[in-house]
mmCIF file of C-alpha atoms in Angstrom:
data_model
loop_
_atom_site.group_PDB
_atom_site.id
_atom_site.type_symbol
_atom_site.label_atom_id
_atom_site.label_comp_id
_atom_site.label_asym_id
_atom_site.label_seq_id
_atom_site.Cartn_x
_atom_site.Cartn_y
_atom_site.Cartn_z
ATOM 1 C CA UNK A 1 3.337 59.317 -2.740
ATOM 2 C CA UNK A 2 2.908 58.999 1.018
ATOM 3 C CA UNK A 3 4.633 61.238 3.519
ATOM 4 C CA UNK A 4 6.496 63.176 0.845
ATOM 5 C CA UNK A 5 8.632 60.278 -0.454
ATOM 6 C CA UNK A 6 9.369 60.862 -4.126
ATOM 7 C CA UNK A 7 11.168 57.537 -4.521
ATOM 8 C CA UNK A 8 8.997 54.440 -3.806
ATOM 9 C CA UNK A 9 12.084 52.501 -2.756
ATOM 10 C CA UNK A 10 12.608 54.757 0.259
ATOM 11 C CA UNK A 11 8.911 54.583 1.019
ATOM 12 C CA UNK A 12 9.013 50.776 1.212
ATOM 13 C CA UNK A 13 12.066 50.912 3.463
ATOM 14 C CA UNK A 14 10.303 53.341 5.770
ATOM 15 C CA UNK A 15 7.193 51.143 5.881
ATOM 16 C CA UNK A 16 9.286 48.116 6.814
ATOM 17 C CA UNK A 17 11.150 49.951 9.589
ATOM 18 C CA UNK A 18 8.175 51.909 10.971
ATOM 19 C CA UNK A 19 5.164 49.666 10.345
ATOM 20 C CA UNK A 20 3.127 51.250 13.137
ATOM 21 C CA UNK A 21 3.208 54.610 11.346
ATOM 22 C CA UNK A 22 1.776 53.260 8.086
ATOM 23 C CA UNK A 23 -0.488 50.414 9.221
ATOM 24 C CA UNK A 24 -2.975 50.974 12.038
ATOM 25 C CA UNK A 25 -3.594 47.265 12.529
ATOM 26 C CA UNK A 26 -0.045 46.820 13.757
ATOM 27 C CA UNK A 27 -0.883 48.932 16.798
ATOM 28 C CA UNK A 28 -3.198 46.184 18.107
ATOM 29 C CA UNK A 29 -0.391 43.628 17.871
ATOM 30 C CA UNK A 30 2.904 43.370 19.632
ATOM 31 C CA UNK A 31 5.360 45.646 17.859
ATOM 32 C CA UNK A 32 8.503 47.601 18.515
ATOM 33 C CA UNK A 33 7.969 51.228 19.479
ATOM 34 C CA UNK A 34 8.698 53.692 16.693
ATOM 35 C CA UNK A 35 12.101 55.271 16.649
ATOM 36 C CA UNK A 36 12.015 59.002 17.219
ATOM 37 C CA UNK A 37 15.046 60.895 16.028
ATOM 38 C CA UNK A 38 15.506 63.754 18.421
ATOM 39 C CA UNK A 39 17.077 66.950 17.209
ATOM 40 C CA UNK A 40 17.999 70.099 19.096
ATOM 41 C CA UNK A 41 14.813 71.776 17.929
ATOM 42 C CA UNK A 42 12.524 68.952 19.090
ATOM 43 C CA UNK A 43 14.263 68.770 22.460
ATOM 44 C CA UNK A 44 13.894 72.541 22.909
ATOM 45 C CA UNK A 45 10.195 72.396 21.993
ATOM 46 C CA UNK A 46 9.656 69.540 24.448
ATOM 47 C CA UNK A 47 11.343 71.526 27.216
ATOM 48 C CA UNK A 48 9.174 74.577 26.465
ATOM 49 C CA UNK A 49 5.996 72.475 26.518
ATOM 50 C CA UNK A 50 6.959 70.994 29.904
ATOM 51 C CA UNK A 51 7.554 74.473 31.335
ATOM 52 C CA UNK A 52 4.208 75.711 29.997
ATOM 53 C CA UNK A 53 2.388 72.722 31.524
ATOM 54 C CA UNK A 54 4.044 73.400 34.891
ATOM 55 C CA UNK A 55 2.976 77.050 34.774
ATOM 56 C CA UNK A 56 -0.544 76.036 33.762
ATOM 57 C CA UNK A 57 -0.778 73.675 36.719
ATOM 58 C CA UNK A 58 0.292 76.497 39.039
ATOM 59 C CA UNK A 59 -2.311 78.885 37.613
ATOM 60 C CA UNK A 60 -5.201 76.453 38.090
ATOM 61 C CA UNK A 61 -6.776 77.223 41.456
ATOM 62 C CA UNK A 62 -8.837 74.751 43.470
ATOM 63 C CA UNK A 63 -12.566 75.267 43.695
ATOM 64 C CA UNK A 64 -13.795 77.579 46.474
ATOM 65 C CA UNK A 65 -16.632 75.487 47.893
ATOM 66 C CA UNK A 66 -17.376 78.046 50.632
ATOM 67 C CA UNK A 67 -18.230 80.674 48.032
ATOM 68 C CA UNK A 68 -20.279 78.184 46.019
ATOM 69 C CA UNK A 69 -22.322 77.187 49.081
ATOM 70 C CA UNK A 70 -22.891 80.851 49.941
ATOM 71 C CA UNK A 71 -24.183 81.562 46.449
ATOM 72 C CA UNK A 72 -26.439 78.519 46.557
ATOM 73 C CA UNK A 73 -28.106 79.914 49.693
ATOM 74 C CA UNK A 74 -28.635 83.339 48.097
ATOM 75 C CA UNK A 75 -29.972 82.245 44.723
ATOM 76 C CA UNK A 76 -33.028 80.059 45.255
ATOM 77 C CA UNK A 77 -35.138 78.441 42.597
ATOM 78 C CA UNK A 78 -38.076 80.480 41.234
ATOM 79 C CA UNK A 79 -41.603 79.403 41.961
ATOM 80 C CA UNK A 80 -44.569 79.684 39.631
ATOM 81 C CA UNK A 81 -46.018 83.208 39.563
ATOM 82 C CA UNK A 82 -49.631 84.036 40.286
ATOM 83 C CA UNK A 83 -51.828 86.102 37.979
ATOM 84 C CA UNK A 84 -51.246 89.246 40.018
ATOM 85 C CA UNK A 85 -47.484 88.837 39.880
ATOM 86 C CA UNK A 86 -47.630 88.201 36.164
ATOM 87 C CA UNK A 87 -49.749 91.330 35.734
ATOM 88 C CA UNK A 88 -47.335 93.538 37.661
ATOM 89 C CA UNK A 89 -44.333 92.063 35.890
ATOM 90 C CA UNK A 90 -45.904 92.694 32.471
ATOM 91 C CA UNK A 91 -46.905 96.264 33.308
ATOM 92 C CA UNK A 92 -43.469 97.012 34.717
ATOM 93 C CA UNK A 93 -41.950 95.829 31.455
ATOM 94 C CA UNK A 94 -44.192 98.086 29.374
ATOM 95 C CA UNK A 95 -43.488 101.128 31.579
ATOM 96 C CA UNK A 96 -40.616 103.429 30.667
ATOM 97 C CA UNK A 97 -38.249 102.301 33.391
ATOM 98 C CA UNK A 98 -34.675 103.563 33.293
ATOM 99 C CA UNK A 99 -31.738 101.368 34.008
ATOM 100 C CA UNK A 100 -31.292 100.285 37.652
ATOM 101 C CA UNK A 101 -28.886 101.886 40.054
ATOM 102 C CA UNK A 102 -25.362 100.757 39.313
ATOM 103 C CA UNK A 103 -23.351 100.673 42.517
ATOM 104 C CA UNK A 104 -19.724 101.640 41.898
ATOM 105 C CA UNK A 105 -17.322 98.776 41.492
ATOM 106 C CA UNK A 106 -14.804 97.828 44.130
ATOM 107 C CA UNK A 107 -12.094 99.568 42.177
ATOM 108 C CA UNK A 108 -14.012 102.884 42.580
ATOM 109 C CA UNK A 109 -14.772 102.513 46.292
ATOM 110 C CA UNK A 110 -11.607 104.374 47.224
ATOM 111 C CA UNK A 111 -12.200 107.016 44.551
ATOM 112 C CA UNK A 112 -13.737 110.100 46.181
ATOM 113 C CA UNK A 113 -13.558 112.412 43.177
ATOM 114 C CA UNK A 114 -16.646 114.583 42.543
ATOM 115 C CA UNK A 115 -17.185 113.107 39.073
ATOM 116 C CA UNK A 116 -17.749 109.559 40.374
ATOM 117 C CA UNK A 117 -19.970 110.721 43.240
ATOM 118 C CA UNK A 118 -21.957 112.994 40.912
ATOM 119 C CA UNK A 119 -22.532 110.137 38.490
ATOM 120 C CA UNK A 120 -23.778 107.850 41.262
ATOM 121 C CA UNK A 121 -26.069 110.601 42.616
ATOM 122 C CA UNK A 122 -27.583 111.219 39.191
ATOM 123 C CA UNK A 123 -28.303 107.506 38.808
ATOM 124 C CA UNK A 124 -30.043 107.460 42.211
ATOM 125 C CA UNK A 125 -32.163 110.494 41.318
ATOM 126 C CA UNK A 126 -33.124 109.019 37.953
ATOM 127 C CA UNK A 127 -34.159 105.762 39.585
ATOM 128 C CA UNK A 128 -36.265 107.588 42.198
ATOM 129 C CA UNK A 129 -38.011 109.630 39.495
ATOM 130 C CA UNK A 130 -38.792 106.450 37.581
ATOM 131 C CA UNK A 131 -40.060 104.771 40.734
ATOM 132 C CA UNK A 132 -42.332 107.729 41.521
ATOM 133 C CA UNK A 133 -43.653 107.643 37.978
ATOM 134 C CA UNK A 134 -44.475 103.940 38.270
ATOM 135 C CA UNK A 135 -46.136 104.425 41.675
ATOM 136 C CA UNK A 136 -48.243 107.307 40.382
ATOM 137 C CA UNK A 137 -49.231 105.202 37.402
ATOM 138 C CA UNK A 138 -50.354 102.429 39.734
ATOM 139 C CA UNK A 139 -52.222 104.928 41.906
ATOM 140 C CA UNK A 140 -54.090 106.401 38.927
ATOM 141 C CA UNK A 141 -55.521 103.012 37.887
ATOM 142 C CA UNK A 142 -59.207 102.622 38.574
ATOM 143 C CA UNK A 143 -60.205 100.155 41.210
ATOM 144 C CA UNK A 144 -63.080 98.723 39.168
ATOM 145 C CA UNK A 145 -60.592 97.439 36.650
ATOM 146 C CA UNK A 146 -59.266 94.991 39.254
ATOM 147 C CA UNK A 147 -61.375 91.899 39.542
ATOM 148 C CA UNK A 148 -60.211 90.588 42.907
ATOM 149 C CA UNK A 149 -59.782 91.822 46.439
ATOM 150 C CA UNK A 150 -56.062 91.053 46.239
ATOM 151 C CA UNK A 151 -55.609 93.813 43.705
ATOM 152 C CA UNK A 152 -57.441 96.246 45.968
ATOM 153 C CA UNK A 153 -55.255 95.210 48.880
ATOM 154 C CA UNK A 154 -52.142 95.745 46.779
ATOM 155 C CA UNK A 155 -53.436 99.178 45.763
ATOM 156 C CA UNK A 156 -53.955 100.088 49.392
ATOM 157 C CA UNK A 157 -50.457 98.905 50.360
ATOM 158 C CA UNK A 158 -48.902 100.917 47.544
ATOM 159 C CA UNK A 159 -50.857 104.019 48.519
ATOM 160 C CA UNK A 160 -50.346 103.828 52.284
ATOM 161 C CA UNK A 161 -46.821 102.363 52.581
ATOM 162 C CA UNK A 162 -44.816 102.413 49.392
ATOM 163 C CA UNK A 163 -45.673 105.926 48.238
ATOM 164 C CA UNK A 164 -44.630 107.559 51.580
ATOM 165 C CA UNK A 165 -41.415 105.590 51.514
ATOM 166 C CA UNK A 166 -40.701 106.872 48.018
ATOM 167 C CA UNK A 167 -41.356 110.456 49.116
ATOM 168 C CA UNK A 168 -39.107 109.969 52.142
ATOM 169 C CA UNK A 169 -36.333 108.551 49.969
ATOM 170 C CA UNK A 170 -36.748 111.473 47.579
ATOM 171 C CA UNK A 171 -36.399 113.953 50.447
ATOM 172 C CA UNK A 172 -33.311 112.167 51.725
ATOM 173 C CA UNK A 173 -31.799 112.196 48.251
ATOM 174 C CA UNK A 174 -32.419 115.935 47.976
ATOM 175 C CA UNK A 175 -30.809 116.466 51.370
ATOM 176 C CA UNK A 176 -27.926 114.260 50.310
ATOM 177 C CA UNK A 177 -27.543 116.331 47.135
ATOM 178 C CA UNK A 178 -27.362 119.544 49.169
ATOM 179 C CA UNK A 179 -24.776 118.055 51.511
ATOM 180 C CA UNK A 180 -22.928 116.643 48.551
ATOM 181 C CA UNK A 181 -22.765 120.040 46.861
ATOM 182 C CA UNK A 182 -21.402 121.562 50.058
ATOM 183 C CA UNK A 183 -18.801 118.823 50.384
ATOM 184 C CA UNK A 184 -17.940 119.159 46.695
ATOM 185 C CA UNK A 185 -17.482 122.922 47.054
ATOM 186 C CA UNK A 186 -15.273 122.340 50.083
ATOM 187 C CA UNK A 187 -13.364 119.661 48.217
ATOM 188 C CA UNK A 188 -12.858 121.979 45.236
ATOM 189 C CA UNK A 189 -11.619 124.724 47.558
ATOM 190 C CA UNK A 190 -9.234 122.334 49.279
ATOM 191 C CA UNK A 191 -8.104 121.045 45.913
ATOM 192 C CA UNK A 192 -7.421 124.578 44.660
ATOM 193 C CA UNK A 193 -5.463 125.393 47.819
ATOM 194 C CA UNK A 194 -3.497 122.171 47.435
ATOM 195 C CA UNK A 195 -2.878 122.976 43.770
ATOM 196 C CA UNK A 196 -1.659 126.435 44.788
ATOM 197 C CA UNK A 197 0.641 124.938 47.416
ATOM 198 C CA UNK A 198 1.847 122.396 44.870
ATOM 199 C CA UNK A 199 2.599 125.209 42.408
ATOM 200 C CA UNK A 200 4.504 127.141 45.053
ATOM 201 C CA UNK A 201 6.379 123.997 46.042
ATOM 202 C CA UNK A 202 7.185 123.331 42.388
ATOM 203 C CA UNK A 203 8.455 126.898 41.967
ATOM 204 C CA UNK A 204 10.616 126.496 45.093
ATOM 205 C CA UNK A 205 11.845 123.175 43.766
ATOM 206 C CA UNK A 206 12.795 124.740 40.421
ATOM 207 C CA UNK A 207 14.529 127.621 42.214
ATOM 208 C CA UNK A 208 16.386 125.093 44.358
ATOM 209 C CA UNK A 209 17.419 123.162 41.240
ATOM 210 C CA UNK A 210 18.732 126.371 39.660
ATOM 211 C CA UNK A 211 20.656 127.181 42.847
ATOM 212 C CA UNK A 212 22.095 123.660 42.911
ATOM 213 C CA UNK A 213 23.155 123.976 39.260
ATOM 214 C CA UNK A 214 24.768 127.354 39.993
ATOM 215 C CA UNK A 215 26.636 125.919 42.978
ATOM 216 C CA UNK A 216 27.730 122.944 40.894
ATOM 217 C CA UNK A 217 29.049 125.265 38.188
ATOM 218 C CA UNK A 218 30.899 127.294 40.827
ATOM 219 C CA UNK A 219 32.385 124.160 42.390
ATOM 220 C CA UNK A 220 33.396 122.766 38.998
ATOM 221 C CA UNK A 221 34.970 126.074 37.952
ATOM 222 C CA UNK A 222 36.814 126.255 41.293
ATOM 223 C CA UNK A 223 38.064 122.703 40.824
ATOM 224 C CA UNK A 224 39.183 123.525 37.290
ATOM 225 C CA UNK A 225 41.032 126.621 38.504
ATOM 226 C CA UNK A 226 42.646 124.586 41.281
ATOM 227 C CA UNK A 227 43.769 121.959 38.790
ATOM 228 C CA UNK A 228 45.113 124.621 36.422
ATOM 229 C CA UNK A 229 46.936 126.388 39.254
ATOM 230 C CA UNK A 230 48.405 123.141 40.535
ATOM 231 C CA UNK A 231 49.509 122.224 37.027
ATOM 232 C CA UNK A 232 50.994 125.694 36.492
ATOM 233 C CA UNK A 233 52.807 125.480 39.844
ATOM 234 C CA UNK A 234 54.110 122.048 38.938
ATOM 235 C CA UNK A 235 55.205 123.277 35.516
ATOM 236 C CA UNK A 236 56.863 126.350 37.070
ATOM 237 C CA UNK A 237 58.705 124.220 39.599
ATOM 238 C CA UNK A 238 59.753 121.849 36.834
ATOM 239 C CA UNK A 239 60.985 124.767 34.726
ATOM 240 C CA UNK A 240 62.845 126.208 37.715
ATOM 241 C CA UNK A 241 64.503 122.855 38.363
ATOM 242 C CA UNK A 242 65.389 122.478 34.692
ATOM 243 C CA UNK A 243 66.753 126.043 34.625
ATOM 244 C CA UNK A 244 68.916 125.383 37.666
ATOM 245 C CA UNK A 245 70.216 122.196 36.088
ATOM 246 C CA UNK A 246 70.997 124.033 32.845
ATOM 247 C CA UNK A 247 72.676 126.844 34.767
ATOM 248 C CA UNK A 248 74.781 124.328 36.662
ATOM 249 C CA UNK A 249 75.764 122.596 33.416
ATOM 250 C CA UNK A 250 76.769 125.939 31.869
ATOM 251 C CA UNK A 251 78.775 126.886 34.951
ATOM 252 C CA UNK A 252 80.592 123.565 34.872
ATOM 253 C CA UNK A 253 81.201 123.992 31.151
ATOM 254 C CA UNK A 254 82.491 127.530 31.654
ATOM 255 C CA UNK A 255 84.817 126.385 34.458
ATOM 256 C CA UNK A 256 86.043 123.571 32.253
ATOM 257 C CA UNK A 257 86.690 125.946 29.357
ATOM 258 C CA UNK A 258 88.400 128.437 31.671
ATOM 259 C CA UNK A 259 90.693 125.684 32.885
ATOM 260 C CA UNK A 260 91.405 124.688 29.311
ATOM 261 C CA UNK A 261 92.064 128.300 28.321
ATOM 262 C CA UNK A 262 94.323 128.775 31.360
ATOM 263 C CA UNK A 263 96.228 125.671 30.441
ATOM 264 C CA UNK A 264 96.539 126.839 26.839
ATOM 265 C CA UNK A 265 97.628 130.285 28.031
ATOM 266 C CA UNK A 266 100.258 128.792 30.271
ATOM 267 C CA UNK A 267 101.521 126.596 27.461
ATOM 268 C CA UNK A 268 101.539 129.540 25.079
ATOM 269 C CA UNK A 269 103.307 131.759 27.600
ATOM 270 C CA UNK A 270 105.879 129.036 28.240
ATOM 271 C CA UNK A 271 106.438 128.666 24.551
ATOM 272 C CA UNK A 272 106.756 132.415 24.231
ATOM 273 C CA UNK A 273 109.321 132.481 26.996
ATOM 274 C CA UNK A 274 111.230 129.755 25.260
ATOM 275 C CA UNK A 275 110.997 131.684 22.037
ATOM 276 C CA UNK A 276 112.243 134.809 23.788
ATOM 277 C CA UNK A 277 115.192 132.865 25.197
ATOM 278 C CA UNK A 278 116.008 131.431 21.794
ATOM 279 C CA UNK A 279 115.700 134.871 20.195
ATOM 280 C CA UNK A 280 118.107 136.474 22.691
ATOM 281 C CA UNK A 281 120.575 133.648 22.170
ATOM 282 C CA UNK A 282 120.148 134.036 18.446
ATOM 283 C CA UNK A 283 120.650 137.796 18.636
ATOM 284 C CA UNK A 284 123.773 137.382 20.737
ATOM 285 C CA UNK A 285 125.187 134.754 18.376
ATOM 286 C CA UNK A 286 124.239 136.939 15.425
ATOM 287 C CA UNK A 287 126.014 139.972 16.908
ATOM 288 C CA UNK A 288 129.089 137.877 17.654
ATOM 289 C CA UNK A 289 129.050 136.493 14.153
ATOM 290 C CA UNK A 290 128.591 139.998 12.745
ATOM 291 C CA UNK A 291 131.612 141.199 14.684
ATOM 292 C CA UNK A 292 133.596 138.254 13.424
ATOM 293 C CA UNK A 293 132.540 139.036 9.873
ATOM 294 C CA UNK A 294 133.500 142.667 10.261
ATOM 295 C CA UNK A 295 136.896 141.666 11.587
ATOM 296 C CA UNK A 296 137.289 139.224 8.740
ATOM 297 C CA UNK A 297 136.259 141.869 6.199
ATOM 298 C CA UNK A 298 138.744 144.284 7.735
ATOM 299 C CA UNK A 299 141.458 141.704 7.521
ATOM 300 C CA UNK A 300 140.346 140.940 4.016
ATOM 301 C CA UNK A 301 140.585 144.581 3.064
ATOM 302 C CA UNK A 302 144.058 144.786 4.477
ATOM 303 C CA UNK A 303 145.039 141.695 2.569
ATOM 304 C CA UNK A 304 143.569 143.035 -0.652
ATOM 305 C CA UNK A 305 145.430 146.270 -0.254
ATOM 306 C CA UNK A 306 148.739 144.505 0.341
ATOM 307 C CA UNK A 307 148.492 141.919 -2.401
ATOM 308 C CA UNK A 308 146.586 143.321 -5.329
ATOM 309 C CA UNK A 309 148.978 141.960 -7.808
ATOM 310 C CA UNK A 310 149.367 138.505 -6.359
ATOM 311 C CA UNK A 311 147.049 136.036 -8.039
ATOM 312 C CA UNK A 312 147.423 133.372 -5.465
ATOM 313 C CA UNK A 313 146.283 135.704 -2.797
ATOM 314 C CA UNK A 314 143.153 136.553 -4.829
ATOM 315 C CA UNK A 315 142.504 132.942 -5.521
ATOM 316 C CA UNK A 316 142.616 132.141 -1.869
ATOM 317 C CA UNK A 317 140.594 135.179 -0.895
ATOM 318 C CA UNK A 318 137.787 134.656 -3.378
ATOM 319 C CA UNK A 319 136.601 131.334 -1.853
ATOM 320 C CA UNK A 320 136.948 132.810 1.589
ATOM 321 C CA UNK A 321 134.916 135.845 0.595
ATOM 322 C CA UNK A 322 132.313 133.672 -1.002
ATOM 323 C CA UNK A 323 132.152 131.553 2.140
ATOM 324 C CA UNK A 324 131.706 134.604 4.348
ATOM 325 C CA UNK A 325 128.945 135.945 2.160
ATOM 326 C CA UNK A 326 127.162 132.632 2.281
ATOM 327 C CA UNK A 327 127.399 132.538 6.067
ATOM 328 C CA UNK A 328 126.157 136.117 6.263
ATOM 329 C CA UNK A 329 123.134 135.259 4.143
ATOM 330 C CA UNK A 330 122.309 132.240 6.273
ATOM 331 C CA UNK A 331 122.518 134.332 9.453
ATOM 332 C CA UNK A 332 120.177 136.941 8.009
ATOM 333 C CA UNK A 333 117.567 134.287 7.256
#
């Protein structure tokens, strides 16, 4: 099945709708452009590709024709070498020549550390030693081995001009090494003094940090004590205010109760006075009644003595006596 269609019916429908995708010949004829169903993912990918193309266009720099022209003037085409040049080139290849002097890169030009300078100096010395070895080897060659006057002329030039230059360069390198060692020793001394000053400064800095921490602790503790004192003062003032309010409430309550007790005392005293008045009246009435009873009893005794034999008198006296006794009992209660 083509394009992952498991059902041939759907495949035929797709071929009818998108003929340009399934038949290349349709592309050479007039046809409707294929329908592309955009989704969120395809739109996001298209946006990312546009952004990448814009960044790529910004990164592409135009050609620097000034630099190209300068390089074209420096590097010229090589000409055919003569037999002497070929001979010297072959012998230089067979000689044990060390690697050429490698000038420090631009990124090391500002680096003045002794390690970089020492490395460069060693490379210069090694190159000079190799050059002296090659020159001595050329000087030790016999003249009769050279078949032309050009070789003899070259030998003379090497002996009279190049070899003194090499010796002069060697002497300058030795002088440079001596000066370099002096400068390196001075640099090391300065570096040690700077390291000592840096250590002292670091110690002072640490001491200052400790002092700052101590002062911060003192300030924080003072602030905490101030807050606690202020809170305690506020709480004390609040307690004092609450105590005064409570005291005032108790005083008002006591005054109220005293007034109530005074009122009750006055009422009780008034009632007592009334009771006293009633009791005196009662006592007076009781004494009067007692006197009346005594008089009645005396009269009754006289009557009993006079009429013991008379029944009518007893009959009349018995209810009277009973009545008096009843009244006496009531007065006692």
